[in-house]
Short mmCIF file of C-alpha atoms and ligand atoms in Angstrom, two decimals:
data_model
loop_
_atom_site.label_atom_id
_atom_site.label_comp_id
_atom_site.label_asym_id
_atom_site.label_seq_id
_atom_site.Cartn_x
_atom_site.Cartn_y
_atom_site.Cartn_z
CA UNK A 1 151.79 -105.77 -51.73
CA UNK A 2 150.09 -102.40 -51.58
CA UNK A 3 149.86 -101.66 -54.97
CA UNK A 4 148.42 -105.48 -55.88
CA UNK A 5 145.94 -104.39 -53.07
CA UNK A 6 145.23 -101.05 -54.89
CA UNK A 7 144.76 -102.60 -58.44
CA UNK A 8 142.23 -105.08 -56.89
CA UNK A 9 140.17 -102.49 -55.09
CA UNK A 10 140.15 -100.30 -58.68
CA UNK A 11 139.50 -103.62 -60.56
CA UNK A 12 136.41 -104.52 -58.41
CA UNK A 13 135.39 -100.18 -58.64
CA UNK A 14 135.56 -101.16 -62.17
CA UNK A 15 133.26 -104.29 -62.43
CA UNK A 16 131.01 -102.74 -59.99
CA UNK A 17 130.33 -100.03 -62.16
CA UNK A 18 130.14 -101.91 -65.14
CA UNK A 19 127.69 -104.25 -63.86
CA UNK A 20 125.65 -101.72 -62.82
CA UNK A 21 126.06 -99.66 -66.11
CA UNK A 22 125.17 -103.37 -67.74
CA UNK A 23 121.78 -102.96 -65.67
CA UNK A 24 120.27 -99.94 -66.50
CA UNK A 25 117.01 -100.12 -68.07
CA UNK A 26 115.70 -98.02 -70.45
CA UNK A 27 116.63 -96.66 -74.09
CA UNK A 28 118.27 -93.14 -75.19
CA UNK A 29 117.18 -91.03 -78.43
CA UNK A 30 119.23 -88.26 -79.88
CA UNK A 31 118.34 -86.62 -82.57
CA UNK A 32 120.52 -84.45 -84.63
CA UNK A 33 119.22 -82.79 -87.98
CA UNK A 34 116.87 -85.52 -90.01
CA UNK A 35 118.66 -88.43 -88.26
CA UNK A 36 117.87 -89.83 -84.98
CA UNK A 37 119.89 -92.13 -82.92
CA UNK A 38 118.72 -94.74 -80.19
CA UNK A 39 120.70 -96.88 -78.52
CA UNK A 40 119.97 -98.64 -75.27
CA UNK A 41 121.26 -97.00 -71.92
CA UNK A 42 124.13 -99.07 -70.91
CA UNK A 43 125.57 -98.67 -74.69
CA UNK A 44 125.06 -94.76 -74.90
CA UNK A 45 126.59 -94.38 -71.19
CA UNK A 46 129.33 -96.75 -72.60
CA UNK A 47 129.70 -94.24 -76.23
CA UNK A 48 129.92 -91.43 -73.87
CA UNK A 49 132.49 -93.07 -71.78
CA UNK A 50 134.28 -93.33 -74.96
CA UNK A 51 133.87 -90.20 -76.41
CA UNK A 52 135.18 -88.55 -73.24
CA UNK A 53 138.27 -90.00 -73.39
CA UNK A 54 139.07 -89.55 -76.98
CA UNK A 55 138.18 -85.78 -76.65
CA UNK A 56 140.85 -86.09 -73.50
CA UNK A 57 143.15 -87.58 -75.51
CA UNK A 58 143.41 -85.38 -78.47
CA UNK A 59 143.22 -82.09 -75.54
CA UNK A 60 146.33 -83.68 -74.00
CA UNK A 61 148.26 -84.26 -77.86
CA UNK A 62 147.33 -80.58 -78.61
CA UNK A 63 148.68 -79.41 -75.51
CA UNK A 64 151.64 -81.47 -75.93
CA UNK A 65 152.41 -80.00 -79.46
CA UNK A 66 151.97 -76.53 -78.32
CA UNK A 67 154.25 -76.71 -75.55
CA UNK A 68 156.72 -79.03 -77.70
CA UNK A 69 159.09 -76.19 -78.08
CA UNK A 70 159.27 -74.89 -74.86
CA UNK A 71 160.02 -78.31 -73.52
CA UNK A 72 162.86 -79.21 -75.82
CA UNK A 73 163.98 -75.77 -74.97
CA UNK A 74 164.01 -76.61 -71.29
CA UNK A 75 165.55 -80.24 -71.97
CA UNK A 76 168.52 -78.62 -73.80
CA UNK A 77 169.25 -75.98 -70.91
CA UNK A 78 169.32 -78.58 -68.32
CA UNK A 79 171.72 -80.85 -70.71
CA UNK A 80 173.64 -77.81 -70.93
CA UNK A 81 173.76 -77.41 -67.09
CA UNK A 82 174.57 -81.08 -66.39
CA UNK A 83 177.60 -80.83 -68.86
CA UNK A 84 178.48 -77.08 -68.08
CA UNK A 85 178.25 -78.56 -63.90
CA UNK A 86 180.46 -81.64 -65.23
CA UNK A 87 182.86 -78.99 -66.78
CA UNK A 88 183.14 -77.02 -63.63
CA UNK A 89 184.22 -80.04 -61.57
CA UNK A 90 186.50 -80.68 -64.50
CA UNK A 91 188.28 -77.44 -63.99
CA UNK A 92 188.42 -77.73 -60.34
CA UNK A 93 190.09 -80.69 -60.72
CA UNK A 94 192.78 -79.46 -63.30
CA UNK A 95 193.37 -76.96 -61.05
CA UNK A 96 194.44 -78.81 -58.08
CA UNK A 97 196.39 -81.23 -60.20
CA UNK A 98 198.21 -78.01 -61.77
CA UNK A 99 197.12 -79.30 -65.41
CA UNK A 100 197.39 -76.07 -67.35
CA UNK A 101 195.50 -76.53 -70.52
CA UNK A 102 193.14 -78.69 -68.89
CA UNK A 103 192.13 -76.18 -66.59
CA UNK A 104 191.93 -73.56 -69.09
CA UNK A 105 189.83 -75.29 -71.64
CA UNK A 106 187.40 -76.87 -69.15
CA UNK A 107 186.99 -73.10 -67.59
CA UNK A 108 186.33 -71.58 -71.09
CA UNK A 109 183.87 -74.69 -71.60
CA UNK A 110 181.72 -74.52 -68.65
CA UNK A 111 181.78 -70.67 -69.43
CA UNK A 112 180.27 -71.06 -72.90
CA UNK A 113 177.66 -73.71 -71.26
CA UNK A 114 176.99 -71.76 -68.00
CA UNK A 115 177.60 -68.27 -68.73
CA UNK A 116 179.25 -65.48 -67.32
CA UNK A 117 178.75 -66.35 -63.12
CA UNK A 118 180.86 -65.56 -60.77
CA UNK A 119 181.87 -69.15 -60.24
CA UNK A 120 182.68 -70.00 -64.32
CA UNK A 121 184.31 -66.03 -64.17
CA UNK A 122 187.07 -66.94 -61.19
CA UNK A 123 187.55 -70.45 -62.67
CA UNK A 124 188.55 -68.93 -65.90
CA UNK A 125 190.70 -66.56 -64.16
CA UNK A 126 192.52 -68.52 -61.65
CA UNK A 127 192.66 -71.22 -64.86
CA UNK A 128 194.35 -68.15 -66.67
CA UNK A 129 196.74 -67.75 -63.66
CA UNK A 130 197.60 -71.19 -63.84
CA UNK A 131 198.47 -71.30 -67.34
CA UNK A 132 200.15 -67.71 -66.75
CA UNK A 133 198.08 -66.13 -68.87
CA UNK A 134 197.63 -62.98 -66.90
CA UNK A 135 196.52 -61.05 -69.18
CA UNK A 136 193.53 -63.57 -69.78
CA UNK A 137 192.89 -63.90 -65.67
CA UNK A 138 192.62 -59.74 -65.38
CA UNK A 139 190.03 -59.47 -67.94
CA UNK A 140 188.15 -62.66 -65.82
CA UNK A 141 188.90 -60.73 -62.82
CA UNK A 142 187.49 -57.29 -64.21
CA UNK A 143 184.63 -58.88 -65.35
CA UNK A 144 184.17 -60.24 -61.89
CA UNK A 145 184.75 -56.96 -60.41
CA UNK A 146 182.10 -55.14 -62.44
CA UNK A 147 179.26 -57.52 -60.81
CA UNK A 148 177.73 -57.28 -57.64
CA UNK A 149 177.66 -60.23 -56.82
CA UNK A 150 181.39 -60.87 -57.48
CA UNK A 151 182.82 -58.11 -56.76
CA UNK A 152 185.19 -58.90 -53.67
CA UNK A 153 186.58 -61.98 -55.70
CA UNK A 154 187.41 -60.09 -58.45
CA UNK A 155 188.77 -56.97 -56.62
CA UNK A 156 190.54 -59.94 -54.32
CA UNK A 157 192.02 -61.38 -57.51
CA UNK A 158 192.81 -58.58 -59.24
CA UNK A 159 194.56 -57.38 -55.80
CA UNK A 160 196.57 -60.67 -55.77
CA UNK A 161 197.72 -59.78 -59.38
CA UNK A 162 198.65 -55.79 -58.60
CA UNK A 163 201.23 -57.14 -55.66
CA UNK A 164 202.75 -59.56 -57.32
CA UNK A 165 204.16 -57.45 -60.48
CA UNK A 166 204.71 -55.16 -57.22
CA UNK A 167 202.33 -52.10 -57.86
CA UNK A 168 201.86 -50.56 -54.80
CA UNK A 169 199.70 -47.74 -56.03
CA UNK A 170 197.54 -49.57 -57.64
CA UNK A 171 197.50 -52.25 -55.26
CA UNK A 172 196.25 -50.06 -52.24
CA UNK A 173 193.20 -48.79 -54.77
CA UNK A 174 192.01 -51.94 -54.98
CA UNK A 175 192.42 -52.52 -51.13
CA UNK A 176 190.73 -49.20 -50.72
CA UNK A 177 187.60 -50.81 -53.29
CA UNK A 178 187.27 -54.24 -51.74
CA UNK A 179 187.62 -53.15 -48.08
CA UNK A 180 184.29 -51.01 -49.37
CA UNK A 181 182.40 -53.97 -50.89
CA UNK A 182 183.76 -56.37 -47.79
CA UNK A 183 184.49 -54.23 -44.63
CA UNK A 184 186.68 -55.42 -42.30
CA UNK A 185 187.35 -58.87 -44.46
CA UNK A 186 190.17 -60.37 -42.21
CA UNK A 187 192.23 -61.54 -45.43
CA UNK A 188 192.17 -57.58 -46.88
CA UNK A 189 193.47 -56.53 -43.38
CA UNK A 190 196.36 -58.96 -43.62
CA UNK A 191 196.82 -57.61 -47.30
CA UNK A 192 196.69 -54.53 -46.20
CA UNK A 193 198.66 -54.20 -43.43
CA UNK A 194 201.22 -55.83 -46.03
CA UNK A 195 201.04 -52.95 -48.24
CA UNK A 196 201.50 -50.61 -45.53
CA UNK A 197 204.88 -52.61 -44.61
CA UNK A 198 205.76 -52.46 -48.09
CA UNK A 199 204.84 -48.73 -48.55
CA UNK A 200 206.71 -47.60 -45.47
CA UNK A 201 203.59 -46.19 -43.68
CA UNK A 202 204.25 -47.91 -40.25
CA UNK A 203 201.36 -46.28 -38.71
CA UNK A 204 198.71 -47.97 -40.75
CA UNK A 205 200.54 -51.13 -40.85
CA UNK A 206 200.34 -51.21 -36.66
CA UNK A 207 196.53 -50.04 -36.97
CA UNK A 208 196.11 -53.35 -39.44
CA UNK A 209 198.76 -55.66 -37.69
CA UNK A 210 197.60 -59.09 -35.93
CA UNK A 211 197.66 -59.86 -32.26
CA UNK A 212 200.88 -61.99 -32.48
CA UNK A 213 202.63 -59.22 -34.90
CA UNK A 214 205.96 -57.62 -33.56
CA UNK A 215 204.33 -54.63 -32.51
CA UNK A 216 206.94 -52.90 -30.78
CA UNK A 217 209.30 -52.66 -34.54
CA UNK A 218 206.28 -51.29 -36.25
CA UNK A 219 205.38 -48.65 -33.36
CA UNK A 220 208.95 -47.84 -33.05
CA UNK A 221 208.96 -46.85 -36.39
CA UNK A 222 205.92 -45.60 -36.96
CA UNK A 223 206.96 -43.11 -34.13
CA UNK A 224 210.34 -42.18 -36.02
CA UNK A 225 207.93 -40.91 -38.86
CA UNK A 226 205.25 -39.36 -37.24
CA UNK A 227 205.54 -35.32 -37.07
CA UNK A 228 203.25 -34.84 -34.50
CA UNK A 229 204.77 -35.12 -30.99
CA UNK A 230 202.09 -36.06 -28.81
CA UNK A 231 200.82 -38.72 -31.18
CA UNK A 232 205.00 -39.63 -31.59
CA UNK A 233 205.34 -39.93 -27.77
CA UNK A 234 202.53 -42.30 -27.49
CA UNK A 235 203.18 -44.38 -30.19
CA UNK A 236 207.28 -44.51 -29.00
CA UNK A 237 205.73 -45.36 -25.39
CA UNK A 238 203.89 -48.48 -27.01
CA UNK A 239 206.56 -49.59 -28.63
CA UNK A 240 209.22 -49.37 -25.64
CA UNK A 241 206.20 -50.88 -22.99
CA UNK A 242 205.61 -53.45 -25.97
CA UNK A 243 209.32 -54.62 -25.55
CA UNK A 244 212.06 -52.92 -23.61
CA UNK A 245 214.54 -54.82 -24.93
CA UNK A 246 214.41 -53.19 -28.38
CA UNK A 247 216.84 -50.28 -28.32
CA UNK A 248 214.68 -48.44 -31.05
CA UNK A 249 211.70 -48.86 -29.02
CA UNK A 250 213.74 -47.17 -26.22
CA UNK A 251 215.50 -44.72 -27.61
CA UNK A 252 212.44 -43.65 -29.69
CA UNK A 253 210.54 -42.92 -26.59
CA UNK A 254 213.47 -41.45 -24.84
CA UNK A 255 214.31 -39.20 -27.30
CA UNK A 256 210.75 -38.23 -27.80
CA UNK A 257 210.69 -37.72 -24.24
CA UNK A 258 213.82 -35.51 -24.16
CA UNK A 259 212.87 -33.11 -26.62
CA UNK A 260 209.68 -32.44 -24.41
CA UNK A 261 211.95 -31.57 -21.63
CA UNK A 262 211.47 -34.91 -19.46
CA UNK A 263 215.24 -35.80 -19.10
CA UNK A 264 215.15 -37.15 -16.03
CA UNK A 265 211.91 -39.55 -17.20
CA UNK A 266 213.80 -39.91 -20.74
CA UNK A 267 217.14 -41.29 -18.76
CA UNK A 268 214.89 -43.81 -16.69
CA UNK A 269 213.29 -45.29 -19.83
CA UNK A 270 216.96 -45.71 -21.36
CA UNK A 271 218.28 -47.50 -17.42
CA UNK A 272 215.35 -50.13 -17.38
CA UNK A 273 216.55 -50.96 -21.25
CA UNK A 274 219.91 -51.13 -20.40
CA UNK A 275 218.95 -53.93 -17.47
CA UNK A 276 216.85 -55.36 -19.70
CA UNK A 277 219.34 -55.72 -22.80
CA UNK A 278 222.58 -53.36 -22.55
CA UNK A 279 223.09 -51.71 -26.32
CA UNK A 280 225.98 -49.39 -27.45
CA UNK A 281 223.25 -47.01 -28.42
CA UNK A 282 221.34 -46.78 -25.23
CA UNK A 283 224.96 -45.69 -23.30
CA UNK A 284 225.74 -43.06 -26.57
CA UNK A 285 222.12 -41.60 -25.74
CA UNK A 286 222.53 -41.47 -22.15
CA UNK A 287 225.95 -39.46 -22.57
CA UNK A 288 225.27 -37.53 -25.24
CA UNK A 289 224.79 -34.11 -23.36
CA UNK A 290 227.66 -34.45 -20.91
CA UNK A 291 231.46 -33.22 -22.50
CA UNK A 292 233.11 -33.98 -19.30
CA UNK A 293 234.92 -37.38 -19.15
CA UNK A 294 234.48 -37.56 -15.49
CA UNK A 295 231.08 -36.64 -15.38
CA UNK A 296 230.23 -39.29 -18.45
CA UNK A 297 232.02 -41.45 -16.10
CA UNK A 298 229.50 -41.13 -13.49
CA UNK A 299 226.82 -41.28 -16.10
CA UNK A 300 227.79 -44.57 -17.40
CA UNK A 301 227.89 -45.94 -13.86
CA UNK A 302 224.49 -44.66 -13.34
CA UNK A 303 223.27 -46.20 -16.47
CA UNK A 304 224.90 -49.87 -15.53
CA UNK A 305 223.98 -49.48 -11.97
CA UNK A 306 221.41 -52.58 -12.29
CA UNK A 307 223.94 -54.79 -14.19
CA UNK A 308 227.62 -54.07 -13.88
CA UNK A 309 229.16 -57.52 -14.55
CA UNK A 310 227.06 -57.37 -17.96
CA UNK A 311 230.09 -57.43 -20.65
CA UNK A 312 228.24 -54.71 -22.38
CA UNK A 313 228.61 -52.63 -18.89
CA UNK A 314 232.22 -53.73 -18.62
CA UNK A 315 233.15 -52.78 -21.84
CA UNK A 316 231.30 -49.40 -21.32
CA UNK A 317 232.95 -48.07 -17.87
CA UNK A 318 236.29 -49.76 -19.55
CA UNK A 319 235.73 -46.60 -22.29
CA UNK A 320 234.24 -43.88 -20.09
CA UNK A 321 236.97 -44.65 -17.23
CA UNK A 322 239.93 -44.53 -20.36
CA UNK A 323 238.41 -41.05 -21.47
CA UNK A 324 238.40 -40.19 -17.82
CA UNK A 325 241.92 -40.52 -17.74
CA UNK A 326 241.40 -43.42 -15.27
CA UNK A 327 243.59 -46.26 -17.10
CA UNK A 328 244.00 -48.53 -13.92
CA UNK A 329 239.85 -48.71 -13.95
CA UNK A 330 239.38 -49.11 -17.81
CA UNK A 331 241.84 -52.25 -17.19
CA UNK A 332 240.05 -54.09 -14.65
CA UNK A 333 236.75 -53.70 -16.78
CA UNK A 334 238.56 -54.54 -19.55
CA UNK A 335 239.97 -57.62 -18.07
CA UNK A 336 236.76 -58.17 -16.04
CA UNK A 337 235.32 -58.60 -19.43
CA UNK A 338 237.66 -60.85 -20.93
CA UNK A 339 237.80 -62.99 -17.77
CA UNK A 340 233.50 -63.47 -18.29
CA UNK A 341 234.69 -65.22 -21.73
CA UNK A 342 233.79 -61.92 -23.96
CA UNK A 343 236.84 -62.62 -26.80
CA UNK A 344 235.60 -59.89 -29.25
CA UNK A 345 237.48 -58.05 -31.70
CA UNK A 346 236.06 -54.35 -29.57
CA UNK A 347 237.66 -55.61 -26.76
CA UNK A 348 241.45 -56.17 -27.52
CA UNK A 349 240.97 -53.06 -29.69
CA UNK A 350 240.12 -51.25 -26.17
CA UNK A 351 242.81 -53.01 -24.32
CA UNK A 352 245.29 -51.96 -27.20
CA UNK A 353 244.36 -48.30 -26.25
CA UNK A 354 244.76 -48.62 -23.03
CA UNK A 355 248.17 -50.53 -23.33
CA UNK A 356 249.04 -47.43 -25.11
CA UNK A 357 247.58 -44.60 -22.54
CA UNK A 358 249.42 -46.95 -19.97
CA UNK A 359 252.77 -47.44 -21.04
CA UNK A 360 252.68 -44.69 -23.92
CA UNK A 361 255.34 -45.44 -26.47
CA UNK A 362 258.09 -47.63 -25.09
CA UNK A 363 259.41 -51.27 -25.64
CA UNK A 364 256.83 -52.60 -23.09
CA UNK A 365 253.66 -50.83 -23.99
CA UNK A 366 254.23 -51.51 -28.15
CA UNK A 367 254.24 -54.83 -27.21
CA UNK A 368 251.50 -55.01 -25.65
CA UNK A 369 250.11 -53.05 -28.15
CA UNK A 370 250.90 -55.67 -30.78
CA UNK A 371 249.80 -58.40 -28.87
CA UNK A 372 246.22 -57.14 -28.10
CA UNK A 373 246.23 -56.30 -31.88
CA UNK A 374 247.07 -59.80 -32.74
CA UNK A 375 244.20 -60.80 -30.54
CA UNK A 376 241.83 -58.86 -32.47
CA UNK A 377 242.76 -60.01 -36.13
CA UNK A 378 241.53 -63.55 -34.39
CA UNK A 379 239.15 -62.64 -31.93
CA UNK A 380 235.24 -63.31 -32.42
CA UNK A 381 233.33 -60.51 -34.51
CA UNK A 382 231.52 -57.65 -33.05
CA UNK A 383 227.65 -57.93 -32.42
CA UNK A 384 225.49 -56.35 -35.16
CA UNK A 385 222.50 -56.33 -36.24
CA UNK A 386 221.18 -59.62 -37.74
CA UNK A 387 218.19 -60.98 -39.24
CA UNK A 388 216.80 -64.09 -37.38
CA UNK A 389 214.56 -65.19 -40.72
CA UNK A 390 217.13 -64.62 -43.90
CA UNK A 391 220.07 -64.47 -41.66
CA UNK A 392 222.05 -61.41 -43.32
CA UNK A 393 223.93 -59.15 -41.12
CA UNK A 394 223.06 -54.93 -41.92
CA UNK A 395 224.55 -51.85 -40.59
CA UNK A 396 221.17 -50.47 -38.79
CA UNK A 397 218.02 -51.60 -37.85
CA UNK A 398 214.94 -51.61 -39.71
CA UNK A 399 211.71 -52.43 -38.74
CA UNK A 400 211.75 -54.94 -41.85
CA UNK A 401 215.02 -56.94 -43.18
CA UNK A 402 215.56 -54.60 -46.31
CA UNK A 403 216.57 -58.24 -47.57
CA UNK A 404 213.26 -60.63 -47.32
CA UNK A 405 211.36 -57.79 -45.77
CA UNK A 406 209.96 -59.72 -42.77
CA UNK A 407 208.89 -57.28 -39.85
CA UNK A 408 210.38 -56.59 -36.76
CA UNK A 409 213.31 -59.53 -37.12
CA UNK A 410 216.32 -57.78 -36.93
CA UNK A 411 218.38 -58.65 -33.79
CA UNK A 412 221.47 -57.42 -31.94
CA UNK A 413 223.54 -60.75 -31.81
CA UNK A 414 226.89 -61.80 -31.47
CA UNK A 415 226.88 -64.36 -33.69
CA UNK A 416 225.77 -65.29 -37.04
CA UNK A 417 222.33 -67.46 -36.52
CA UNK A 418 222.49 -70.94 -34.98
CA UNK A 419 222.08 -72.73 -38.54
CA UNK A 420 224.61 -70.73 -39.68
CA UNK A 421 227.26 -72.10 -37.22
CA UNK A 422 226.28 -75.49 -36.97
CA UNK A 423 228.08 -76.26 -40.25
CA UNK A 424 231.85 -74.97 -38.86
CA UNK A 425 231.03 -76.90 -36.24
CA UNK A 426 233.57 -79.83 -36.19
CA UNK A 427 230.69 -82.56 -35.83
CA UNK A 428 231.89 -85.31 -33.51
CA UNK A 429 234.75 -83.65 -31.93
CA UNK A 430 232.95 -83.75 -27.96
CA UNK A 431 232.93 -87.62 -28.69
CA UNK A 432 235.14 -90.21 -27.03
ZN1 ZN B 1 215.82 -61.15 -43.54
#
């Protein structure tokens, strides 16, 4: 409606002008040379009309011919774009579906129609991954690495690359490069505080781990290795504060706290672990100085002062009262024990030696011997130390599982993991 409007106001300009162009009175001359021209003054206004906007014509045509090769020059770069854009969503998609050569001949496309960008760069090298061409991603990656404006993703890739054919070394270089192009990147802290696991050094690891991390393994450890004391102490005190049930925390910090003289302080640390969660090795580091049996004695009731029906307890005034001498004691532990359900193989072992400091070698006692034995071919295993991710059982802990090296997951248990069991678990059996 507007434009109808428009073309009527122009149209009507138009006539206006016309008519009055029609009207003008009155000739024009021009001479040029010998010849003259007249022409009346509507006509000439009308030839000069004309003669403008041939003159504009042929300006524009000579402009457009001059320019002709700068414009198909432009056309063909943004053809090139739209099919080096439509390659680059090509490759993105291959890449999600997982389709190899797709992704690695769209990537190489939309490289030879964009360029070498960071974007065409990590397609063709996480294309390369894809189609494990390795070898073809690092040379993306280094490429990527060498720009400024890409240099995280391709130190990031090239990162990704140096852990997986495990290379440590050269891993932590390129941690050491990106975390200086991108400081403080949360995804190279998690990397690496995973080198740092996997290289052993538990102190950087604990500087780099996350809020919900198992602290207390890493400090323990990281205290084990440190060689200066003070800094040991503190980082065994963060560890055992971090969680007192972890007898490495506790005896890391004890120990530390022993050699500096604090006994007394080191011995308190061990008792509030030993309420907390009783372990062999708390008890062997609490009697470790003392030779006399009677005087252990007295240490180990000291030590399971807080918890003495614990079977742990039990089981340890059962030994210190048998080295004591003080059979009739070790017994009632013994049996204490037993009575509170404990049916492992350590404790008919220990009633076996006390059958035989009780009744020595006669009819009776061999007996008994034999029948505490018997228990303990049958009896439930001993507690070690067990990994609650993978499962496997190893002689020490670790502050990883040396077998799928996830941190701080060894525990002391008595039996092998719940999903373990469940299958000798007679299914059914409770039912009616
Ligand atoms: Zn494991």
């Amino acid at each position: 409606m507007l434009r109808v409007l428009l073309v009527l106001i122009v149209g009507g300009v138009v006539l206006a002008l016309a008519w009055v162009l029609a009207g003008l009175p009155g000739h024009v001359t021009a001479e040029v040379g010998e010849t003259t021209f007249e022409a009346a003054t509507p006509v000439a206004a009308l030839g000069l009309l004309l003669l403008f906007v041939v003159l504009y014509l042929l300006f524009r045509l000579l402009g457009a011919v001059v320019r002709l090769p700068r414009t198909l020059a432009a056309r063909r770069a943004a053809q090139r774009r739209r099919t080096g854009d439509i390659a680059v969503n090509r490759t993105l998609l291959a890449l999600a579906a997982g389709e190899k050569g797709d992704a690695r001949r769209e990537a190489s496309r939309a490289r030879r129609l964009l360029g070498d960008t960071p974007q065409t760069l990590l397609l063709a090298a996480e294309a390369g991954r894809l189609g494990g061409r390795e070898d073809e991603a690092e040379t993306a990656f280094r490429a990527l690495a060498e720009r400024q404006d890409g240099a995280f993703l391709g130190l990031r890739g090239l990162l990704r690359q140096a852990i997986e054919r495990e290379d440590w070394a050269e891993a932590a270089t390129l941690a050491r490069q990106a975390e200086t192009v991108q400081p403080g990147a949360a995804w190279l802290r998690h990397e690496r505080g995973r080198l740092a696991i996997r290289a052993g050094n538990w102190s950087e690891a604990l500087a780099l781990a996350d809020a919900d991390a198992p602290k207390a393994a890493l400090a323990a450890a990281a205290a084990e290795a440190e060689p200066d004391a003070t800094r040991a102490q503190r980082l065994a005190r963060q560890a055992w504060q971090d969680d007192a049930s972890l007898p490495s925390a506790a005896l890391a910090y004890a120990r530390r706290l022993r050699e500096a003289g604090r006994e007394s302080r080191a011995l308190a640390a061990i008792r509030h672990s030993w309420t907390v969660a009783p372990h062999p090795d708390l008890a062997a580091f609490a009697l470790a100085t003392i030779e006399d049996p009677m005087e252990r004695l007295k240490a180990a009731q000291r030590l399971t002062d807080a918890n003495p029906q614990h079977a742990e307890s039990r089981l340890l005034l059962a030994r210190a009262s048998l080295e004591a001498g003080l059979t009739g004691e070790a017994r009632r532990h013994a049996e204490a024990a037993r009575a509170a359900g404990l049916n492992q193989r350590r404790l008919w072992l220990l009633l076996a030696e006390i059958e035989e400091a009780e009744a020595g070698d006669t009819e009776e006692g061999r007996l008994a011997q034999r029948d505490a034995l018997r228990h303990a071919a049958t009896a439930d295993p001993d507690p070690q130390w067990r990994c609650n991710a993978c499962h496997t059982a190893h002689a020490s802990w670790s502050p990883t599982c040396p077998d799928c090296q996830t941190v701080g997951s060894l525990r002391w248990s008595t039996q092998p993991a719940a999903g373990v069991l469940v299958q000798d678990v007679p299914t059914g059996s409770l039912l009616p």
